[in-house]
Each structure stands twice: as C-alpha cells, then as structure tokens.
C-alpha cells in the first residue's frame, strides 16, 4: 500500500509534534507542519529537537538519522503566507506543496475541526487522504463537513460527495506518540476501503500496532479510559481517598505506569473534559457525565501539566 509522498500535520501541540516526528523519523515521509500560531511551532520543534538529541545520546538513532528526520520537516504558520491569514490560504499552500495525506491534530473542538475539514476538502487534490487524530469526535461528522467544503452544489449523497467523504478517516495516536505503540484507526460510515488501508499502512510505517474501532463516541480507547479517569476524579471529590492514594492504588496495585489523576494531567484536563462531554452528549448515558470538579478545574485554567497546575503542580 502506497505511503503518502508528502504528509501535512495540522496543529503543533503535543500530538501533532509527536505524529510529525514518527512520520519523519520512522516512516521517512516528508512532513509539512502547520499551526496558525508560530510560537506553538517553535515551541514544538524545540521539543522535537530535544527528543531527537536524547535518542542520539542514548544510541537509539544515529546523528545522521536525526538530522535527516529534522530536515524532512518544514513548518508553516498563518504568518508564513504573504497574503492574509484566512483558512483557505493555508490549505491551498499545503495543496501547492504536494500534500497527499493530512493528519489533523488541532484542538478537540468540533467547530474547529469542521472548519479545517471544509478548507482541506476544497483545496486538496481529490485523492488526498484526510485523517483526523480526534480522540472522540465522529469521523462521519467530519466527513460531512468535508463534503460541505465542496460548496452548496454538492450533496453528501451525490457521487462527488460520497467520494469526498470516502477519503476521511480517523487515525488516533496516543500520548506520548513516540513512545506509545498503538494507533487506533476509525472508519466513518462513508470511509472507503482504500482510505482505510492507506491509513493503516501509514500507522504501521510510523512504527505502530493498529486496532480498528467503529465510529462511536470516544471509539474503543476513550470509551474505556475516560469513565476510568472520571471515576478517579469522583473518588477525589467524595474524599474516598487522597490524590496520592488514588494514583498509588492503580500504579502499585494494578501496574499502571501512571495513576488516573496523573494521567489526566498528562493528557490535559481540558482535553479530558472535551472528550467526556462528547461521550455524554453522544450517548446521553449518565455513566459518561463529567465530574463537577473536572469542569471547575478547567474553569480555573488548571489544565494539568501543560498549564503548570492540575491535580499536581508542575
Ligand atoms: N514525548 C516523547 N517521549 C517521552 C515523553 C514525551 N512527552 N515523555 C516521556 N518520554 C519518553 C522518555 O524520553 C523516555 O524515553 P527513553 O526510554 O528513550 O529514555 C521514556 O518515554 C520513558 O520516560 P521517563 O523515563 O521519563 O518516564 P516514565 O518511565 O515514567 O515514562 C511515560 C513516561 C512513557 C509517559 C509513562 O509514564 C507512561 O506510559 N504513561 C502512560 C501514558 C498513557 O497512558 N498515554 C495514553 C494517554 S491517552 C491518549 O493519549 C489518547 C487521547 O485520546 C486522550
């Protein structure tokens, strides 16, 4: 199965940087990293340089491998464009640079992702794979947004609409992407078999094992993980045990590398809340209702490791 000749990664947060790194280092695919915010790109690339230097110093890769991986990555931000910073300009720029697969790793918000998929569908060539690293948002819904990007004359049920929706797929990596061995691949209702196979081949080339999940809220991974994290937060809220004892129970009693509260901080409390809201809104099942404490912490700007404060201080 053919790998992408040029991959574009949208969003230079912790997931986008990790995906760009494994695609370049492991799959040896040229990568265009796009983020609206240039400071996010420089911060992300700085982190990537540190990871590559650490791999070199540990003898995991050669210095030449690290240099080649870094050289395969170019970045663009809204300010790279000579004209205005509206969304279509960046999407066209990715198209002009030969992008034949995109992995979107922007914030976990439906409106943001829908805007990105509309712009991509309008600008990219018809055979480009449009993948999302979403943790929980429906791939079928994002495929619908992509069809809308073709303009009012194209319906979702028309041949053109179907073939556009057919190239949208979920490729769900796990944090930290260079370390975690899994990629969960999610076909939407309209995803074509060829797109699914290209997505799987890409994940394997990035060094990942692949599982497949139906397009249900949270897919398999977060439908299991998020109630677990939420239950731990509720235990803290009800003072069933202290923060440290909750985490210690799972680490020492069950062999988890991190306790659920530490893991929530690591994922980002805003991301955990967004996923839990998607699960709850998508199922109306009370078992997915986010805890009040989680919402309050996000209101306070305590987002976990990335903001310096969550259940722990960093
Ligand atoms: N990025 C890249 N590499 C990282 C990293 C990061 N953010 N953090 C740690 N690492 C690497 C280290 O460099 C080190 O590499 P090395 O073996 O080459 O030296 C290796 O991971 C181990 O790191 P440490 O020795 O510093 O620390 P630990 O042994 O405590 O491991 C951990 C850190 C790998 C993060 C481990 O605690 C772990 O596996 N935690 C669970 C992570 C997890 O469950 N992730 C999934 C979250 S859910 C998700 O992503 C889905 C989404 O939809 C919510």
PDB file of N, CA, C and O in Angstrom, residues 36-106:
ATOM      1  N   UNK A  36      -1.541  27.658  13.163  1.00  0.00           N
ATOM      2  CA  UNK A  36      -1.833  29.101  12.988  1.00  0.00           C
ATOM      3  C   UNK A  36      -0.837  29.939  13.774  1.00  0.00           C
ATOM      4  O   UNK A  36      -0.499  31.040  13.375  1.00  0.00           O
ATOM      5  N   UNK A  37      -0.399  29.396  14.916  1.00  0.00           N
ATOM      6  CA  UNK A  37       0.389  30.170  15.867  1.00  0.00           C
ATOM      7  C   UNK A  37       1.881  29.838  15.714  1.00  0.00           C
ATOM      8  O   UNK A  37       2.305  28.730  16.050  1.00  0.00           O
ATOM      9  N   UNK A  38       2.687  30.784  15.219  1.00  0.00           N
ATOM     10  CA  UNK A  38       4.109  30.483  15.005  1.00  0.00           C
ATOM     11  C   UNK A  38       4.846  30.132  16.292  1.00  0.00           C
ATOM     12  O   UNK A  38       5.789  29.341  16.270  1.00  0.00           O
ATOM     13  N   UNK A  39       4.393  30.679  17.429  1.00  0.00           N
ATOM     14  CA  UNK A  39       5.110  30.380  18.680  1.00  0.00           C
ATOM     15  C   UNK A  39       4.892  28.916  19.086  1.00  0.00           C
ATOM     16  O   UNK A  39       5.766  28.278  19.673  1.00  0.00           O
ATOM     17  N   UNK A  40       3.726  28.382  18.736  1.00  0.00           N
ATOM     18  CA  UNK A  40       3.452  26.963  19.014  1.00  0.00           C
ATOM     19  C   UNK A  40       4.394  26.078  18.180  1.00  0.00           C
ATOM     20  O   UNK A  40       4.891  25.059  18.661  1.00  0.00           O
ATOM     21  N   UNK A  41       4.648  26.509  16.952  1.00  0.00           N
ATOM     22  CA  UNK A  41       5.554  25.733  16.088  1.00  0.00           C
ATOM     23  C   UNK A  41       6.974  25.760  16.649  1.00  0.00           C
ATOM     24  O   UNK A  41       7.628  24.718  16.770  1.00  0.00           O
ATOM     25  N   UNK A  42       7.443  26.941  17.031  1.00  0.00           N
ATOM     26  CA  UNK A  42       8.838  26.978  17.508  1.00  0.00           C
ATOM     27  C   UNK A  42       8.974  26.210  18.828  1.00  0.00           C
ATOM     28  O   UNK A  42       9.961  25.509  19.037  1.00  0.00           O
ATOM     29  N   UNK A  43       7.954  26.302  19.683  1.00  0.00           N
ATOM     30  CA  UNK A  43       8.000  25.539  20.938  1.00  0.00           C
ATOM     31  C   UNK A  43       8.002  24.019  20.637  1.00  0.00           C
ATOM     32  O   UNK A  43       8.798  23.262  21.184  1.00  0.00           O
ATOM     33  N   UNK A  44       7.136  23.627  19.727  1.00  0.00           N
ATOM     34  CA  UNK A  44       7.019  22.200  19.389  1.00  0.00           C
ATOM     35  C   UNK A  44       8.285  21.660  18.740  1.00  0.00           C
ATOM     36  O   UNK A  44       8.751  20.570  19.070  1.00  0.00           O
ATOM     37  N   UNK A  45       8.843  22.436  17.810  1.00  0.00           N
ATOM     38  CA  UNK A  45      10.055  21.962  17.132  1.00  0.00           C
ATOM     39  C   UNK A  45      11.240  21.926  18.099  1.00  0.00           C
ATOM     40  O   UNK A  45      12.109  21.059  18.004  1.00  0.00           O
ATOM     41  N   UNK A  46      11.256  22.850  19.048  1.00  0.00           N
ATOM     42  CA  UNK A  46      12.305  22.838  20.080  1.00  0.00           C
ATOM     43  C   UNK A  46      12.229  21.551  20.899  1.00  0.00           C
ATOM     44  O   UNK A  46      13.249  20.909  21.182  1.00  0.00           O
ATOM     45  N   UNK A  47      11.001  21.153  21.233  1.00  0.00           N
ATOM     46  CA  UNK A  47      10.803  19.909  21.989  1.00  0.00           C
ATOM     47  C   UNK A  47      11.237  18.702  21.148  1.00  0.00           C
ATOM     48  O   UNK A  47      11.893  17.777  21.637  1.00  0.00           O
ATOM     49  N   UNK A  48      10.878  18.754  19.859  1.00  0.00           N
ATOM     50  CA  UNK A  48      11.265  17.654  18.974  1.00  0.00           C
ATOM     51  C   UNK A  48      12.791  17.524  18.894  1.00  0.00           C
ATOM     52  O   UNK A  48      13.345  16.419  18.931  1.00  0.00           O
ATOM     53  N   UNK A  49      13.472  18.665  18.815  1.00  0.00           N
ATOM     54  CA  UNK A  49      14.949  18.632  18.764  1.00  0.00           C
ATOM     55  C   UNK A  49      15.512  17.958  20.011  1.00  0.00           C
ATOM     56  O   UNK A  49      16.467  17.191  19.937  1.00  0.00           O
ATOM     57  N   UNK A  50      14.896  18.246  21.155  1.00  0.00           N
ATOM     58  CA  UNK A  50      15.370  17.631  22.410  1.00  0.00           C
ATOM     59  C   UNK A  50      15.156  16.115  22.371  1.00  0.00           C
ATOM     60  O   UNK A  50      16.015  15.351  22.804  1.00  0.00           O
ATOM     61  N   UNK A  51      14.000  15.683  21.852  1.00  0.00           N
ATOM     62  CA  UNK A  51      13.727  14.238  21.781  1.00  0.00           C
ATOM     63  C   UNK A  51      14.731  13.548  20.861  1.00  0.00           C
ATOM     64  O   UNK A  51      15.248  12.470  21.172  1.00  0.00           O
ATOM     65  N   UNK A  52      15.024  14.189  19.713  1.00  0.00           N
ATOM     66  CA  UNK A  52      15.978  13.590  18.770  1.00  0.00           C
ATOM     67  C   UNK A  52      17.371  13.529  19.391  1.00  0.00           C
ATOM     68  O   UNK A  52      18.068  12.516  19.283  1.00  0.00           O
ATOM     69  N   UNK A  53      17.759  14.614  20.081  1.00  0.00           N
ATOM     70  CA  UNK A  53      19.088  14.641  20.713  1.00  0.00           C
ATOM     71  C   UNK A  53      19.185  13.552  21.783  1.00  0.00           C
ATOM     72  O   UNK A  53      20.219  12.885  21.917  1.00  0.00           O
ATOM     73  N   UNK A  54      18.095  13.335  22.517  1.00  0.00           N
ATOM     74  CA  UNK A  54      18.091  12.288  23.554  1.00  0.00           C
ATOM     75  C   UNK A  54      18.242  10.897  22.917  1.00  0.00           C
ATOM     76  O   UNK A  54      19.020  10.070  23.381  1.00  0.00           O
ATOM     77  N   UNK A  55      17.532  10.671  21.795  1.00  0.00           N
ATOM     78  CA  UNK A  55      17.653   9.372  21.103  1.00  0.00           C
ATOM     79  C   UNK A  55      19.081   9.151  20.590  1.00  0.00           C
ATOM     80  O   UNK A  55      19.592   8.037  20.619  1.00  0.00           O
ATOM     81  N   UNK A  56      19.715  10.235  20.120  1.00  0.00           N
ATOM     82  CA  UNK A  56      21.101  10.123  19.636  1.00  0.00           C
ATOM     83  C   UNK A  56      22.018   9.803  20.819  1.00  0.00           C
ATOM     84  O   UNK A  56      22.838   8.879  20.759  1.00  0.00           O
ATOM     85  N   UNK A  57      21.837  10.535  21.916  1.00  0.00           N
ATOM     86  CA  UNK A  57      22.745  10.332  23.056  1.00  0.00           C
ATOM     87  C   UNK A  57      22.572   8.944  23.669  1.00  0.00           C
ATOM     88  O   UNK A  57      23.505   8.381  24.219  1.00  0.00           O
ATOM     89  N   UNK A  58      21.371   8.368  23.528  1.00  0.00           N
ATOM     90  CA  UNK A  58      21.150   7.007  24.055  1.00  0.00           C
ATOM     91  C   UNK A  58      21.544   5.934  23.039  1.00  0.00           C
ATOM     92  O   UNK A  58      21.337   4.736  23.280  1.00  0.00           O
ATOM     93  N   UNK A  59      22.002   6.362  21.847  1.00  0.00           N
ATOM     94  CA  UNK A  59      22.421   5.393  20.824  1.00  0.00           C
ATOM     95  C   UNK A  59      21.250   4.713  20.127  1.00  0.00           C
ATOM     96  O   UNK A  59      21.423   3.709  19.445  1.00  0.00           O
ATOM     97  N   UNK A  60      20.029   5.279  20.274  1.00  0.00           N
ATOM     98  CA  UNK A  60      18.859   4.662  19.623  1.00  0.00           C
ATOM     99  C   UNK A  60      18.826   4.963  18.129  1.00  0.00           C
ATOM    100  O   UNK A  60      18.304   4.185  17.337  1.00  0.00           O
ATOM    101  N   UNK A  61      19.317   6.153  17.765  1.00  0.00           N
ATOM    102  CA  UNK A  61      19.416   6.539  16.349  1.00  0.00           C
ATOM    103  C   UNK A  61      20.761   7.237  16.150  1.00  0.00           C
ATOM    104  O   UNK A  61      21.369   7.699  17.120  1.00  0.00           O
ATOM    105  N   UNK A  62      21.216   7.295  14.888  1.00  0.00           N
ATOM    106  CA  UNK A  62      22.493   7.978  14.619  1.00  0.00           C
ATOM    107  C   UNK A  62      22.235   9.483  14.472  1.00  0.00           C
ATOM    108  O   UNK A  62      21.089   9.921  14.271  1.00  0.00           O
ATOM    109  N   UNK A  63      23.303  10.224  14.550  1.00  0.00           N
ATOM    110  CA  UNK A  63      23.180  11.667  14.367  1.00  0.00           C
ATOM    111  C   UNK A  63      22.651  11.987  12.958  1.00  0.00           C
ATOM    112  O   UNK A  63      21.855  12.912  12.780  1.00  0.00           O
ATOM    113  N   UNK A  64      23.095  11.178  11.983  1.00  0.00           N
ATOM    114  CA  UNK A  64      22.620  11.395  10.600  1.00  0.00           C
ATOM    115  C   UNK A  64      21.113  11.148  10.490  1.00  0.00           C
ATOM    116  O   UNK A  64      20.403  11.887   9.806  1.00  0.00           O
ATOM    117  N   UNK A  65      20.648  10.099  11.183  1.00  0.00           N
ATOM    118  CA  UNK A  65      19.192   9.814  11.164  1.00  0.00           C
ATOM    119  C   UNK A  65      18.417  11.007  11.732  1.00  0.00           C
ATOM    120  O   UNK A  65      17.378  11.405  11.200  1.00  0.00           O
ATOM    121  N   UNK A  66      18.937  11.537  12.842  1.00  0.00           N
ATOM    122  CA  UNK A  66      18.249  12.670  13.492  1.00  0.00           C
ATOM    123  C   UNK A  66      18.233  13.878  12.567  1.00  0.00           C
ATOM    124  O   UNK A  66      17.186  14.526  12.406  1.00  0.00           O
ATOM    125  N   UNK A  67      19.377  14.143  11.941  1.00  0.00           N
ATOM    126  CA  UNK A  67      19.445  15.307  11.028  1.00  0.00           C
ATOM    127  C   UNK A  67      18.503  15.115   9.846  1.00  0.00           C
ATOM    128  O   UNK A  67      17.798  16.041   9.429  1.00  0.00           O
ATOM    129  N   UNK A  68      18.495  13.888   9.292  1.00  0.00           N
ATOM    130  CA  UNK A  68      17.640  13.633   8.122  1.00  0.00           C
ATOM    131  C   UNK A  68      16.163  13.768   8.517  1.00  0.00           C
ATOM    132  O   UNK A  68      15.359  14.340   7.768  1.00  0.00           O
ATOM    133  N   UNK A  69      15.822  13.257   9.704  1.00  0.00           N
ATOM    134  CA  UNK A  69      14.418  13.342  10.151  1.00  0.00           C
ATOM    135  C   UNK A  69      14.006  14.799  10.287  1.00  0.00           C
ATOM    136  O   UNK A  69      12.911  15.205   9.869  1.00  0.00           O
ATOM    137  N   UNK A  70      14.875  15.582  10.860  1.00  0.00           N
ATOM    138  CA  UNK A  70      14.565  17.007  11.076  1.00  0.00           C
ATOM    139  C   UNK A  70      14.466  17.755   9.749  1.00  0.00           C
ATOM    140  O   UNK A  70      13.609  18.637   9.576  1.00  0.00           O
ATOM    141  N   UNK A  71      15.356  17.366   8.803  1.00  0.00           N
ATOM    142  CA  UNK A  71      15.373  18.052   7.504  1.00  0.00           C
ATOM    143  C   UNK A  71      14.121  17.735   6.684  1.00  0.00           C
ATOM    144  O   UNK A  71      13.760  18.486   5.779  1.00  0.00           O
ATOM    145  N   UNK A  72      13.481  16.597   6.991  1.00  0.00           N
ATOM    146  CA  UNK A  72      12.259  16.253   6.239  1.00  0.00           C
ATOM    147  C   UNK A  72      11.062  17.068   6.701  1.00  0.00           C
ATOM    148  O   UNK A  72       9.992  16.994   6.114  1.00  0.00           O
ATOM    149  N   UNK A  73      11.213  17.825   7.809  1.00  0.00           N
ATOM    150  CA  UNK A  73      10.064  18.575   8.344  1.00  0.00           C
ATOM    151  C   UNK A  73      10.193  20.062   8.022  1.00  0.00           C
ATOM    152  O   UNK A  73      11.198  20.686   8.370  1.00  0.00           O
ATOM    153  N   UNK A  74       9.202  20.604   7.332  1.00  0.00           N
ATOM    154  CA  UNK A  74       9.144  22.055   7.156  1.00  0.00           C
ATOM    155  C   UNK A  74       7.892  22.552   7.880  1.00  0.00           C
ATOM    156  O   UNK A  74       6.958  21.785   8.101  1.00  0.00           O
ATOM    157  N   UNK A  75       7.917  23.808   8.274  1.00  0.00           N
ATOM    158  CA  UNK A  75       6.750  24.299   9.009  1.00  0.00           C
ATOM    159  C   UNK A  75       6.195  25.550   8.342  1.00  0.00           C
ATOM    160  O   UNK A  75       6.947  26.317   7.732  1.00  0.00           O
ATOM    161  N   UNK A  76       4.897  25.700   8.461  1.00  0.00           N
ATOM    162  CA  UNK A  76       4.271  26.959   8.038  1.00  0.00           C
ATOM    163  C   UNK A  76       3.247  27.387   9.095  1.00  0.00           C
ATOM    164  O   UNK A  76       2.657  26.546   9.765  1.00  0.00           O
ATOM    165  N   UNK A  77       3.111  28.681   9.222  1.00  0.00           N
ATOM    166  CA  UNK A  77       2.081  29.201  10.130  1.00  0.00           C
ATOM    167  C   UNK A  77       1.309  30.253   9.334  1.00  0.00           C
ATOM    168  O   UNK A  77       1.653  30.550   8.195  1.00  0.00           O
ATOM    169  N   UNK A  78       0.286  30.808   9.939  1.00  0.00           N
ATOM    170  CA  UNK A  78      -0.525  31.792   9.214  1.00  0.00           C
ATOM    171  C   UNK A  78       0.325  32.959   8.748  1.00  0.00           C
ATOM    172  O   UNK A  78       0.082  33.529   7.692  1.00  0.00           O
ATOM    173  N   UNK A  79       1.344  33.304   9.527  1.00  0.00           N
ATOM    174  CA  UNK A  79       2.161  34.459   9.145  1.00  0.00           C
ATOM    175  C   UNK A  79       3.178  34.112   8.059  1.00  0.00           C
ATOM    176  O   UNK A  79       3.821  34.987   7.525  1.00  0.00           O
ATOM    177  N   UNK A  80       3.325  32.792   7.709  1.00  0.00           N
ATOM    178  CA  UNK A  80       4.239  32.431   6.611  1.00  0.00           C
ATOM    179  C   UNK A  80       3.675  32.897   5.277  1.00  0.00           C
ATOM    180  O   UNK A  80       4.383  33.065   4.304  1.00  0.00           O
ATOM    181  N   UNK A  81       2.356  33.022   5.239  1.00  0.00           N
ATOM    182  CA  UNK A  81       1.698  33.374   3.991  1.00  0.00           C
ATOM    183  C   UNK A  81       1.903  34.854   3.693  1.00  0.00           C
ATOM    184  O   UNK A  81       1.884  35.685   4.589  1.00  0.00           O
ATOM    185  N   UNK A  82       2.128  35.146   2.401  1.00  0.00           N
ATOM    186  CA  UNK A  82       2.361  36.541   2.052  1.00  0.00           C
ATOM    187  C   UNK A  82       1.060  37.344   2.116  1.00  0.00           C
ATOM    188  O   UNK A  82       1.060  38.537   2.318  1.00  0.00           O
ATOM    189  N   UNK A  83      -0.053  36.672   1.934  1.00  0.00           N
ATOM    190  CA  UNK A  83      -1.329  37.401   1.965  1.00  0.00           C
ATOM    191  C   UNK A  83      -1.992  37.283   3.345  1.00  0.00           C
ATOM    192  O   UNK A  83      -1.322  37.107   4.342  1.00  0.00           O
ATOM    193  N   UNK A  84      -3.306  37.323   3.381  1.00  0.00           N
ATOM    194  CA  UNK A  84      -3.987  37.347   4.675  1.00  0.00           C
ATOM    195  C   UNK A  84      -3.936  35.969   5.342  1.00  0.00           C
ATOM    196  O   UNK A  84      -3.481  35.001   4.782  1.00  0.00           O
ATOM    197  N   UNK A  85      -4.463  35.900   6.578  1.00  0.00           N
ATOM    198  CA  UNK A  85      -4.306  34.652   7.341  1.00  0.00           C
ATOM    199  C   UNK A  85      -5.589  33.829   7.366  1.00  0.00           C
ATOM    200  O   UNK A  85      -5.809  33.071   8.285  1.00  0.00           O
ATOM    201  N   UNK A  86      -6.469  33.990   6.372  1.00  0.00           N
ATOM    202  CA  UNK A  86      -7.692  33.204   6.444  1.00  0.00           C
ATOM    203  C   UNK A  86      -7.387  31.747   6.104  1.00  0.00           C
ATOM    204  O   UNK A  86      -6.363  31.415   5.531  1.00  0.00           O
ATOM    205  N   UNK A  87      -8.323  30.853   6.492  1.00  0.00           N
ATOM    206  CA  UNK A  87      -8.037  29.426   6.475  1.00  0.00           C
ATOM    207  C   UNK A  87      -7.699  28.871   5.102  1.00  0.00           C
ATOM    208  O   UNK A  87      -6.848  28.018   4.975  1.00  0.00           O
ATOM    209  N   UNK A  88      -8.372  29.390   4.064  1.00  0.00           N
ATOM    210  CA  UNK A  88      -8.138  28.813   2.747  1.00  0.00           C
ATOM    211  C   UNK A  88      -6.710  28.992   2.272  1.00  0.00           C
ATOM    212  O   UNK A  88      -6.182  28.165   1.561  1.00  0.00           O
ATOM    213  N   UNK A  89      -6.071  30.044   2.689  1.00  0.00           N
ATOM    214  CA  UNK A  89      -4.698  30.245   2.227  1.00  0.00           C
ATOM    215  C   UNK A  89      -3.770  29.138   2.685  1.00  0.00           C
ATOM    216  O   UNK A  89      -2.964  28.646   1.920  1.00  0.00           O
ATOM    217  N   UNK A  90      -3.906  28.746   3.952  1.00  0.00           N
ATOM    218  CA  UNK A  90      -3.008  27.678   4.400  1.00  0.00           C
ATOM    219  C   UNK A  90      -3.340  26.363   3.733  1.00  0.00           C
ATOM    220  O   UNK A  90      -2.445  25.595   3.364  1.00  0.00           O
ATOM    221  N   UNK A  91      -4.623  26.102   3.534  1.00  0.00           N
ATOM    222  CA  UNK A  91      -4.994  24.831   2.907  1.00  0.00           C
ATOM    223  C   UNK A  91      -4.471  24.782   1.469  1.00  0.00           C
ATOM    224  O   UNK A  91      -3.972  23.760   1.006  1.00  0.00           O
ATOM    225  N   UNK A  92      -4.578  25.911   0.784  1.00  0.00           N
ATOM    226  CA  UNK A  92      -4.051  25.956  -0.596  1.00  0.00           C
ATOM    227  C   UNK A  92      -2.545  25.778  -0.601  1.00  0.00           C
ATOM    228  O   UNK A  92      -1.989  25.128  -1.472  1.00  0.00           O
ATOM    229  N   UNK A  93      -1.895  26.365   0.378  1.00  0.00           N
ATOM    230  CA  UNK A  93      -0.442  26.240   0.455  1.00  0.00           C
ATOM    231  C   UNK A  93      -0.044  24.766   0.640  1.00  0.00           C
ATOM    232  O   UNK A  93       0.891  24.278   0.007  1.00  0.00           O
ATOM    233  N   UNK A  94      -0.775  24.065   1.494  1.00  0.00           N
ATOM    234  CA  UNK A  94      -0.485  22.629   1.685  1.00  0.00           C
ATOM    235  C   UNK A  94      -0.694  21.878   0.369  1.00  0.00           C
ATOM    236  O   UNK A  94       0.080  20.984   0.022  1.00  0.00           O
ATOM    237  N   UNK A  95      -1.755  22.247  -0.360  1.00  0.00           N
ATOM    238  CA  UNK A  95      -2.031  21.587  -1.640  1.00  0.00           C
ATOM    239  C   UNK A  95      -0.918  21.871  -2.641  1.00  0.00           C
ATOM    240  O   UNK A  95      -0.410  20.958  -3.305  1.00  0.00           O
ATOM    241  N   UNK A  96      -0.511  23.129  -2.709  1.00  0.00           N
ATOM    242  CA  UNK A  96       0.525  23.508  -3.679  1.00  0.00           C
ATOM    243  C   UNK A  96       1.853  22.812  -3.393  1.00  0.00           C
ATOM    244  O   UNK A  96       2.642  22.557  -4.286  1.00  0.00           O
ATOM    245  N   UNK A  97       2.072  22.474  -2.129  1.00  0.00           N
ATOM    246  CA  UNK A  97       3.320  21.780  -1.770  1.00  0.00           C
ATOM    247  C   UNK A  97       3.208  20.262  -1.908  1.00  0.00           C
ATOM    248  O   UNK A  97       4.053  19.523  -1.439  1.00  0.00           O
ATOM    249  N   UNK A  98       2.128  19.790  -2.533  1.00  0.00           N
ATOM    250  CA  UNK A  98       2.028  18.379  -2.894  1.00  0.00           C
ATOM    251  C   UNK A  98       1.483  17.451  -1.819  1.00  0.00           C
ATOM    252  O   UNK A  98       1.658  16.232  -1.894  1.00  0.00           O
ATOM    253  N   UNK A  99       0.772  17.989  -0.831  1.00  0.00           N
ATOM    254  CA  UNK A  99       0.218  17.149   0.240  1.00  0.00           C
ATOM    255  C   UNK A  99      -0.733  16.093  -0.316  1.00  0.00           C
ATOM    256  O   UNK A  99      -1.687  16.427  -1.009  1.00  0.00           O
ATOM    257  N   UNK A 100      -0.458  14.815  -0.010  1.00  0.00           N
ATOM    258  CA  UNK A 100      -1.416  13.782  -0.413  1.00  0.00           C
ATOM    259  C   UNK A 100      -1.985  13.018   0.784  1.00  0.00           C
ATOM    260  O   UNK A 100      -2.740  12.070   0.611  1.00  0.00           O
ATOM    261  N   UNK A 101      -1.594  13.447   1.996  1.00  0.00           N
ATOM    262  CA  UNK A 101      -2.292  12.968   3.197  1.00  0.00           C
ATOM    263  C   UNK A 101      -2.161  14.047   4.263  1.00  0.00           C
ATOM    264  O   UNK A 101      -1.107  14.669   4.400  1.00  0.00           O
ATOM    265  N   UNK A 102      -3.232  14.249   5.005  1.00  0.00           N
ATOM    266  CA  UNK A 102      -3.224  15.207   6.114  1.00  0.00           C
ATOM    267  C   UNK A 102      -3.596  14.461   7.383  1.00  0.00           C
ATOM    268  O   UNK A 102      -4.477  13.604   7.358  1.00  0.00           O
ATOM    269  N   UNK A 103      -2.891  14.758   8.467  1.00  0.00           N
ATOM    270  CA  UNK A 103      -3.390  14.330   9.780  1.00  0.00           C
ATOM    271  C   UNK A 103      -3.695  15.600  10.564  1.00  0.00           C
ATOM    272  O   UNK A 103      -2.799  16.406  10.831  1.00  0.00           O
ATOM    273  N   UNK A 104      -4.962  15.780  10.867  1.00  0.00           N
ATOM    274  CA  UNK A 104      -5.378  16.962  11.632  1.00  0.00           C
ATOM    275  C   UNK A 104      -5.251  16.628  13.122  1.00  0.00           C
ATOM    276  O   UNK A 104      -5.783  15.615  13.592  1.00  0.00           O
ATOM    277  N   UNK A 105      -4.502  17.482  13.842  1.00  0.00           N
ATOM    278  CA  UNK A 105      -4.317  17.281  15.290  1.00  0.00           C
ATOM    279  C   UNK A 105      -4.520  18.617  15.995  1.00  0.00           C
ATOM    280  O   UNK A 105      -3.694  19.058  16.791  1.00  0.00           O
ATOM    281  N   UNK A 106      -5.613  19.286  15.651  1.00  0.00           N
ATOM    282  CA  UNK A 106      -5.940  20.588  16.268  1.00  0.00           C
ATOM    283  C   UNK A 106      -6.708  20.340  17.571  1.00  0.00           C
ATOM    284  O   UNK A 106      -6.899  19.186  17.978  1.00  0.00           O
TER     285      UNK A 106
END
